[in-house]
């Protein structure tokens, strides 16, 4: 309880010093005694009530004492921390009244800050959930992620065999596991099967995540053996929904995929697995055999350090295991493999989004600083307006500390109101961020306002209150009473300099934001205008939902596809139609391809696409050499391929036509029996197309005819149709599907332009957000300039009136005031421009086709800022010059 | 009269007391319903001293066997008079209240006019 007493003593600073001097010790002793008694009688809740009650009592008494003091009116001569506190408490009432009396100023200040605090809090909320918050496991610092190192690149997923091998050979890790989400159907034979989502987990899962079922047990070691009787552990939500939370559920069965799985446990309600988005219904053992040849599927690896082991110990064991692995399984070791390494959640799952979030956080921080500068400027103007009042009070003996406290009280109230409004705006902001973001966020389901976020908001609010309150409070603190009164308006020069400084700072901050936004917008423009290697402008893609089983065989499918193309081409408005296995800019198949006779030159991840006749025409893809596929390219005829320019230049610099390639074979090993065919002959070379993204240069690509697709890669494809209007294409395809009468609905049209646009979703997201922040910063700065120049004009109305009465040129007056407002902006522009070029390096991974210091962008942005500043300066200056000189002289 | 003043004077009517003692006595007198928190208590004590309704005992007047750290207080004659006047006012209100209840009778709701 000693800390409580110490805290209580600290709070006594709110009370008058004499009261504390006389009775402070007794009050603390009495407080501690009350606290102790309450705890003995009513436990901690009673003690808590006494704690809160005593603090409220101090606050209440502080207000009462203020009234008593005002009546007694004791003169203070020192300024000190205690005095500032007095000023604060006494100032709170006064500040509240003063703010209510100036609604426009109060609204402007609160709204400006609320927007900035809201935006900052929103970005922090997302940042915290994705990057900062510890994983939701017991002792989360002991959970490690394992990644496969391939030539320095960390792969988060690897074949199951590798996970199992490292589990056996890493004593520093007490458990290593993996997981996969599997959509399954609950089918008890009668009624409609229900689609649910299962999490299939390997041994060690429950130990790694540190969860114990609330009911029943976790799967035993034997349950993970392939072929063992199937067991299942339900999630809490699924248990409540399907079994009504009935504890008698253990031992019953669940018809998973038509097979009975015994329910052996129920997970606690608190269980949350951050690697999987969306609902999970139950957990089943993976039951997979550790087969070195099994490379069909890849899995993530998660582990927990053994008690007493460190990450360094784990890394040592991992390296040792890698040595053994290379000896024992040389045949599956790739030349670029470097073994299993420890990695972070951020590196594996949030690398891209992590850096974007930090950049956004930095940007929104700049907006907050701009808002603080703006409000500081407003407060400074207010202080200037009240300088006479302050000087009179100081001359009459009011302590400077109290006056400073009063100003800080105003700042505090403004900040508090802004924080409350800002928190509300942050809720909206978080929703907006999540919905605008083109990709699902890792740990996105954990995003939400919680105690950490509120604490952050409180700290930010306190910092901003000081940041914008102090510049206004300091002039009050240094006011020297009657001397200041005598100086009159000439004393305002220091305040004016302060406001100019703030303006310059705002301009600099705006410049940084605007340059960042400009660069991201330039990136977007560059990507949108580059030639992707095909013409998406009048192409529409269609993908059937699935075909009846009779079309499962490749020949039947090929025949059906041909019929659809013919029927579609029959419609007058359609100028081209063809099938393809995957669309550009969307992921397709990767297969190893090597020139015949050179298996060691194999490129493992060659892009593979199966296209029908007419695809090159429909997509306007350049045929550089040779020929397109034709009716003669059938399953029975010679295997042929088309390759892209990059492929031809890589493997056959002397010319690719006529050369042969082996597809689906990796260093002599055939990936699937259906790849065991004769090498294919290159019959044509086509232009490069962007395939994964517009940013990345074209990868090596092979095209095979739809009629020669191997069984392993046989699947429904996309129909691309070239037509002048989307509805023409849709009508033609609809009619074709109806004529084919296979019982499949005509698929919905997807303009290829949309596919291209979707591939730029991330760039659009970055550009939109940064542009919004920059726009807010610019508006704040322009508003600040307008206010400062307008104020300067008002202060010098008399001077202007005299000049005009003496025949001064109106235009000169306007020019003078406009330039006065622009001068600090120019300085800020230069400083901000330099800062922007320096900070641009942090943006470089988001840019494309434009350098961080791009002079065109910086110049254009500077022009925009100057123009906005010029207008904001000119408007009030123009008003002044056009006012009547007589009225201006009368106004003083 | 302010509530804290009333309760403090009431407590000091029968004995000299120090701060914690006054708090405990008031709590007992009111059956736990009135609580003088430390800041209110000591602030009111200072006010009462300034008004001359109570005074702080000199060191020589302090009861023995206590650490000497506690400040003891005693109601002044003026304080006792003020308390007496307040009690009379309360009694008068109590009498009036009882008369009205007696005139109206339980649950009849009428008023004498």
XYZ file of N, CA and C in Angstrom, chain A residues 542-690:
447
model
N -14.197 -15.253 -69.195
C -15.304 -15.996 -68.569
C -14.705 -17.271 -68.009
N -15.173 -17.668 -66.830
C -14.712 -18.946 -66.294
C -15.896 -19.769 -65.831
N -16.131 -20.940 -66.463
C -17.259 -21.770 -66.027
C -17.002 -22.287 -64.621
N -18.102 -22.481 -63.878
C -17.995 -22.910 -62.494
C -17.478 -24.324 -62.323
N -17.635 -25.111 -63.300
C -17.256 -26.514 -63.168
C -18.070 -27.285 -64.190
N -17.577 -28.398 -64.641
C -18.286 -29.150 -65.671
C -18.734 -30.509 -65.143
N -19.762 -31.060 -65.765
C -20.215 -32.393 -65.351
C -19.104 -33.426 -65.556
N -19.131 -34.548 -64.831
C -18.054 -35.538 -64.861
C -17.736 -36.058 -66.267
N -18.734 -36.072 -67.189
C -18.440 -36.635 -68.514
C -17.409 -35.807 -69.274
N -17.134 -34.574 -68.823
C -16.127 -33.757 -69.480
C -14.800 -33.779 -68.743
N -14.677 -34.717 -67.828
C -13.445 -34.798 -67.043
C -12.256 -35.224 -67.897
N -12.495 -36.056 -68.875
C -11.375 -36.522 -69.698
C -10.890 -35.401 -70.598
N -9.575 -35.282 -70.826
C -9.028 -34.180 -71.615
C -9.641 -34.087 -73.031
N -9.874 -35.209 -73.708
C -10.407 -35.148 -75.074
C -11.826 -34.602 -75.089
N -12.631 -35.063 -74.145
C -14.009 -34.580 -74.098
C -14.032 -33.081 -73.819
N -13.165 -32.665 -72.905
C -13.111 -31.242 -72.574
C -12.676 -30.429 -73.788
N -11.651 -30.916 -74.501
C -11.142 -30.180 -75.666
C -12.251 -30.027 -76.705
N -13.005 -31.078 -76.904
C -14.100 -31.033 -77.881
C -15.160 -30.018 -77.466
N -15.488 -30.036 -76.205
C -16.495 -29.099 -75.706
C -16.017 -27.658 -75.852
N -14.729 -27.436 -75.518
C -14.167 -26.093 -75.621
C -14.223 -25.602 -77.071
N -13.923 -26.500 -77.990
C -13.949 -26.096 -79.408
C -15.347 -25.672 -79.806
N -16.348 -26.444 -79.356
C -17.735 -26.130 -79.690
C -18.133 -24.758 -79.140
N -17.720 -24.475 -77.941
C -18.070 -23.181 -77.329
C -17.427 -22.043 -78.127
N -16.168 -22.223 -78.525
C -15.476 -21.157 -79.269
C -16.190 -20.919 -80.598
N -16.554 -22.003 -81.273
C -17.220 -21.839 -82.572
C -18.546 -21.117 -82.406
N -19.321 -21.524 -81.391
C -20.623 -20.902 -81.170
C -20.469 -19.427 -80.808
N -19.451 -19.116 -80.017
C -19.241 -17.737 -79.610
C -18.826 -16.875 -80.804
N -17.927 -17.413 -81.623
C -17.457 -16.646 -82.781
C -18.584 -16.400 -83.758
N -19.614 -17.275 -83.727
C -20.744 -17.125 -84.621
C -21.506 -15.826 -84.382
N -21.455 -15.286 -83.191
C -22.164 -14.030 -82.916
C -21.417 -12.894 -83.607
N -22.156 -12.022 -84.272
C -21.534 -11.015 -85.128
C -20.579 -10.075 -84.414
N -20.900 -9.673 -83.209
C -20.113 -8.618 -82.560
C -18.796 -9.126 -82.007
N -18.575 -10.436 -82.025
C -17.368 -11.015 -81.422
C -16.308 -11.193 -82.498
N -15.118 -10.661 -82.243
C -14.035 -10.739 -83.232
C -12.961 -11.757 -82.881
N -13.027 -12.343 -81.685
C -12.014 -13.338 -81.324
C -12.447 -14.088 -80.077
N -12.101 -15.364 -79.988
C -12.427 -16.144 -78.796
C -11.442 -17.296 -78.691
N -10.979 -17.604 -77.493
C -10.039 -18.710 -77.292
C -10.012 -19.062 -75.822
N -9.529 -20.277 -75.506
C -9.407 -20.730 -74.128
C -7.961 -20.587 -73.665
N -7.822 -20.410 -72.357
C -6.491 -20.377 -71.751
C -6.584 -20.958 -70.348
N -5.483 -21.552 -69.888
C -5.511 -22.163 -68.558
C -5.473 -21.130 -67.451
N -4.886 -19.983 -67.717
C -4.839 -18.931 -66.696
C -4.754 -17.584 -67.382
N -5.230 -16.568 -66.684
C -5.205 -15.216 -67.235
C -3.884 -14.540 -66.886
N -3.450 -13.621 -67.739
C -2.238 -12.876 -67.361
C -2.467 -12.121 -66.063
N -1.423 -11.908 -65.317
C -1.440 -11.191 -64.038
C -2.161 -11.982 -62.952
N -2.578 -13.193 -63.227
C -3.111 -14.068 -62.188
C -2.255 -15.317 -62.161
N -2.154 -15.906 -61.010
C -1.250 -17.059 -60.882
C -1.733 -18.230 -61.715
N -0.771 -18.853 -62.410
C -1.099 -20.056 -63.169
C -0.218 -21.182 -62.677
N 0.146 -22.055 -63.574
C 0.995 -23.182 -63.194
C 2.471 -22.848 -63.427
N 3.310 -23.376 -62.517
C 4.754 -23.310 -62.742
C 5.257 -24.736 -62.893
N 6.014 -25.000 -63.938
C 6.577 -26.352 -64.094
C 8.049 -26.219 -64.475
N 8.849 -27.194 -64.114
C 10.247 -27.148 -64.552
C 10.329 -27.425 -66.061
N 11.142 -26.656 -66.763
C 11.346 -26.841 -68.201
C 12.854 -26.767 -68.467
N 13.329 -27.650 -69.296
C 14.760 -27.627 -69.646
C 14.906 -27.940 -71.142
N 15.950 -27.398 -71.775
C 16.182 -27.774 -73.178
C 16.515 -29.263 -73.256
N 16.130 -29.896 -74.335
C 16.423 -31.314 -74.471
C 17.926 -31.531 -74.372
N 18.314 -32.530 -73.579
C 19.729 -32.863 -73.478
C 20.500 -31.987 -72.508
N 19.842 -31.017 -71.906
C 20.534 -30.160 -70.933
C 19.725 -30.103 -69.629
N 19.591 -31.264 -68.953
C 18.729 -31.279 -67.759
C 19.228 -30.365 -66.637
N 20.521 -30.097 -66.586
C 21.031 -29.256 -65.508
C 20.700 -27.775 -65.697
N 20.262 -27.421 -66.925
C 19.887 -26.026 -67.160
C 18.426 -25.765 -66.815
N 17.815 -26.735 -66.132
C 16.377 -26.624 -65.867
C 16.048 -25.366 -65.077
N 14.958 -24.716 -65.450
C 14.420 -23.602 -64.655
C 13.163 -24.130 -63.984
N 13.201 -24.220 -62.660
C 12.126 -24.876 -61.921
C 10.780 -24.186 -62.043
N 10.785 -22.873 -62.053
C 9.494 -22.170 -61.996
C 9.157 -21.490 -63.298
N 9.188 -22.227 -64.411
C 8.791 -21.639 -65.680
C 7.274 -21.478 -65.707
N 6.822 -20.365 -66.238
C 5.382 -20.143 -66.347
C 4.831 -21.025 -67.462
N 3.771 -21.731 -67.155
C 3.212 -22.691 -68.128
C 1.780 -22.293 -68.398
N 1.416 -22.222 -69.641
C 0.054 -21.830 -69.985
C -0.412 -22.682 -71.155
N -1.652 -23.185 -71.069
C -2.229 -23.964 -72.158
C -3.244 -23.087 -72.870
N -2.994 -22.829 -74.153
C -3.868 -21.910 -74.878
C -4.477 -22.586 -76.094
N -5.659 -22.089 -76.488
C -6.308 -22.605 -77.685
C -5.936 -21.749 -78.887
N -6.340 -22.233 -80.088
C -6.110 -21.416 -81.291
C -6.810 -20.097 -81.131
N -6.228 -19.061 -81.659
C -6.897 -17.774 -81.630
C -6.587 -16.968 -80.383
N -5.869 -17.561 -79.415
C -5.568 -16.820 -78.178
C -4.671 -15.636 -78.480
N -3.637 -15.857 -79.293
C -2.697 -14.771 -79.573
C -3.412 -13.609 -80.261
N -4.337 -13.930 -81.194
C -5.074 -12.872 -81.888
C -5.984 -12.131 -80.923
N -6.745 -12.891 -80.139
C -7.716 -12.259 -79.252
C -7.025 -11.316 -78.271
N -5.810 -11.713 -77.816
C -5.115 -10.917 -76.806
C -4.127 -9.943 -77.441
N -4.057 -9.940 -78.776
C -3.134 -9.028 -79.467
C -1.691 -9.238 -79.003
N -1.317 -10.504 -78.865
C 0.052 -10.831 -78.465
C 0.881 -10.973 -79.741
N 2.045 -10.351 -79.720
C 2.893 -10.319 -80.912
C 3.493 -11.705 -81.187
N 3.324 -12.173 -82.422
C 3.994 -13.414 -82.831
C 5.265 -12.997 -83.550
N 6.412 -13.199 -82.920
C 7.675 -12.695 -83.454
C 8.220 -13.612 -84.541
N 8.134 -14.910 -84.271
C 8.708 -15.871 -85.237
C 7.804 -17.083 -85.298
N 7.828 -17.790 -86.358
C 7.152 -19.075 -86.429
C 5.652 -18.939 -86.568
N 4.906 -19.864 -85.992
C 3.463 -19.919 -86.179
C 2.716 -20.100 -84.867
N 1.405 -19.824 -84.946
C 0.497 -20.066 -83.831
C 0.091 -21.538 -83.870
N -0.565 -22.025 -82.811
C -1.108 -23.383 -82.831
C -2.238 -23.441 -83.844
N -2.464 -24.631 -84.401
C -3.518 -24.787 -85.391
C -4.290 -26.087 -85.200
N -5.245 -26.373 -86.091
C -6.062 -27.596 -85.946
C -5.219 -28.874 -86.023
N -4.053 -28.776 -86.624
C -3.200 -29.951 -86.727
C -2.498 -30.326 -85.437
N -2.511 -29.472 -84.451
C -1.850 -29.760 -83.172
C -2.834 -30.480 -82.264
N -2.821 -31.809 -82.342
C -3.756 -32.594 -81.543
C -2.984 -33.423 -80.532
N -3.738 -34.217 -79.737
C -3.102 -35.062 -78.750
C -2.233 -36.112 -79.438
N -2.671 -36.516 -80.627
C -1.932 -37.578 -81.325
C -0.707 -37.055 -82.052
N -0.697 -35.751 -82.344
C 0.409 -35.246 -83.166
C 1.614 -34.918 -82.297
N 2.659 -34.440 -82.951
C 3.914 -34.140 -82.268
C 3.697 -33.074 -81.208
N 4.272 -33.255 -79.999
C 4.148 -32.206 -78.980
C 4.863 -30.934 -79.443
N 4.131 -29.807 -79.370
C 4.709 -28.519 -79.775
C 4.515 -27.490 -78.673
N 5.348 -26.457 -78.708
C 5.180 -25.356 -77.753
C 5.481 -24.040 -78.454
N 4.925 -22.992 -77.881
C 5.360 -21.632 -78.183
C 6.142 -21.166 -76.960
N 7.144 -20.325 -77.187
C 7.869 -19.771 -76.041
C 7.876 -18.255 -76.159
N 8.102 -17.572 -75.044
C 8.179 -16.108 -75.132
C 9.635 -15.690 -75.378
N 9.769 -14.425 -75.674
C 11.095 -13.911 -76.069
C 12.121 -14.151 -74.963
N 11.703 -13.928 -73.710
C 12.639 -14.097 -72.590
C 13.151 -15.533 -72.531
N 12.249 -16.483 -72.759
C 12.620 -17.902 -72.746
C 13.604 -18.190 -73.876
N 13.255 -17.697 -75.072
C 14.109 -17.946 -76.234
C 15.501 -17.378 -76.006
N 15.586 -16.157 -75.502
C 16.893 -15.525 -75.288
C 17.676 -16.230 -74.197
N 16.966 -16.790 -73.194
C 17.656 -17.443 -72.082
C 18.265 -18.777 -72.508
N 17.458 -19.601 -73.188
C 17.919 -20.953 -73.513
C 18.534 -21.067 -74.895
N 18.031 -20.283 -75.837
C 18.461 -20.450 -77.224
C 18.831 -19.106 -77.836
N 19.930 -18.537 -77.411
C 20.290 -17.212 -77.922
C 20.496 -17.201 -79.445
N 20.794 -18.343 -79.995
C 21.023 -18.404 -81.431
C 19.746 -18.591 -82.236
N 18.643 -18.753 -81.561
C 17.376 -18.977 -82.276
C 16.666 -20.182 -81.681
N 15.373 -20.013 -81.381
C 14.656 -21.061 -80.661
C 13.846 -21.962 -81.579
N 13.497 -21.477 -82.766
C 12.620 -22.262 -83.634
C 13.250 -23.614 -83.936
N 12.428 -24.648 -83.781
C 12.919 -25.986 -84.092
C 13.609 -26.677 -82.925
N 13.991 -25.952 -81.909
C 14.631 -26.587 -80.755
C 13.594 -27.373 -79.953
N 14.073 -28.261 -79.065
C 13.137 -29.054 -78.269
C 13.335 -28.822 -76.783
N 12.231 -28.966 -76.042
C 12.293 -28.761 -74.588
C 11.578 -29.900 -73.863
N 12.064 -30.195 -72.635
C 11.425 -31.211 -71.789
C 10.623 -30.480 -70.716
N 9.357 -30.850 -70.600
C 8.483 -30.173 -69.641
C 8.128 -31.136 -68.522
N 8.196 -30.686 -67.281
C 7.757 -31.492 -66.152
C 8.794 -32.496 -65.679
N 10.046 -32.265 -66.044
C 11.092 -33.176 -65.583
C 12.135 -32.359 -64.838
N 12.557 -32.864 -63.678
C 13.514 -32.124 -62.873
C 14.740 -32.970 -62.651
N 15.815 -32.607 -63.341
C 17.071 -33.362 -63.248
C 16.841 -34.857 -63.393
N 16.141 -35.177 -64.467
C 15.936 -36.585 -64.770
C 14.731 -37.195 -64.073
N 14.169 -36.521 -63.069
C 13.024 -37.069 -62.344
C 11.754 -36.499 -62.955
N 10.804 -37.387 -63.322
C 9.546 -36.933 -63.910
C 8.566 -36.619 -62.787
N 8.012 -35.407 -62.781
C 7.137 -34.993 -61.675
C 5.835 -35.788 -61.635
N 5.353 -36.163 -62.806
C 4.099 -36.908 -62.878
C 4.154 -37.768 -64.135
N 3.581 -38.976 -64.086
C 3.637 -39.856 -65.273
C 3.138 -39.181 -66.545
N 2.170 -38.252 -66.404
C 1.623 -37.642 -67.605
C 2.620 -36.701 -68.277
N 3.712 -36.388 -67.612
C 4.748 -35.572 -68.227
C 5.776 -36.435 -68.988
N 5.615 -37.730 -68.840
C 6.611 -38.610 -69.461
C 6.303 -38.779 -70.948
N 6.513 -37.725 -71.714
C 6.241 -37.755 -73.154
C 7.495 -37.279 -73.878
N 7.416 -37.305 -75.188
C 8.554 -36.848 -75.984
C 8.766 -35.354 -75.795
N 9.998 -34.884 -75.963
C 10.237 -33.455 -75.844
C 9.397 -32.708 -76.871
N 9.001 -31.481 -76.533
C 8.150 -30.684 -77.411
C 9.023 -29.782 -78.287
N 8.548 -29.542 -79.519
C 9.323 -28.713 -80.450
C 8.811 -27.289 -80.400
N 9.715 -26.345 -80.421
C 9.334 -24.933 -80.415
C 8.913 -24.541 -81.822
N 7.653 -24.138 -81.994
C 7.150 -23.765 -83.320
C 6.957 -22.262 -83.466
N 7.086 -21.541 -82.383
C 6.914 -20.097 -82.500
C 7.471 -19.370 -81.291
N 7.815 -18.106 -81.500
C 8.282 -17.247 -80.401
C 7.345 -16.043 -80.334
N 6.806 -15.768 -79.156
C 5.872 -14.646 -78.976
C 6.507 -13.577 -78.088
N 5.860 -12.419 -78.105
C 6.347 -11.310 -77.280
C 6.165 -11.591 -75.796
N 6.948 -10.901 -74.953
C 6.843 -11.066 -73.512
C 5.549 -10.445 -72.994
N 4.934 -11.095 -72.003
C 3.810 -10.466 -71.314
C 4.106 -10.446 -69.819
N 3.591 -9.436 -69.156
C 3.705 -9.405 -67.688
C 2.810 -10.513 -67.179
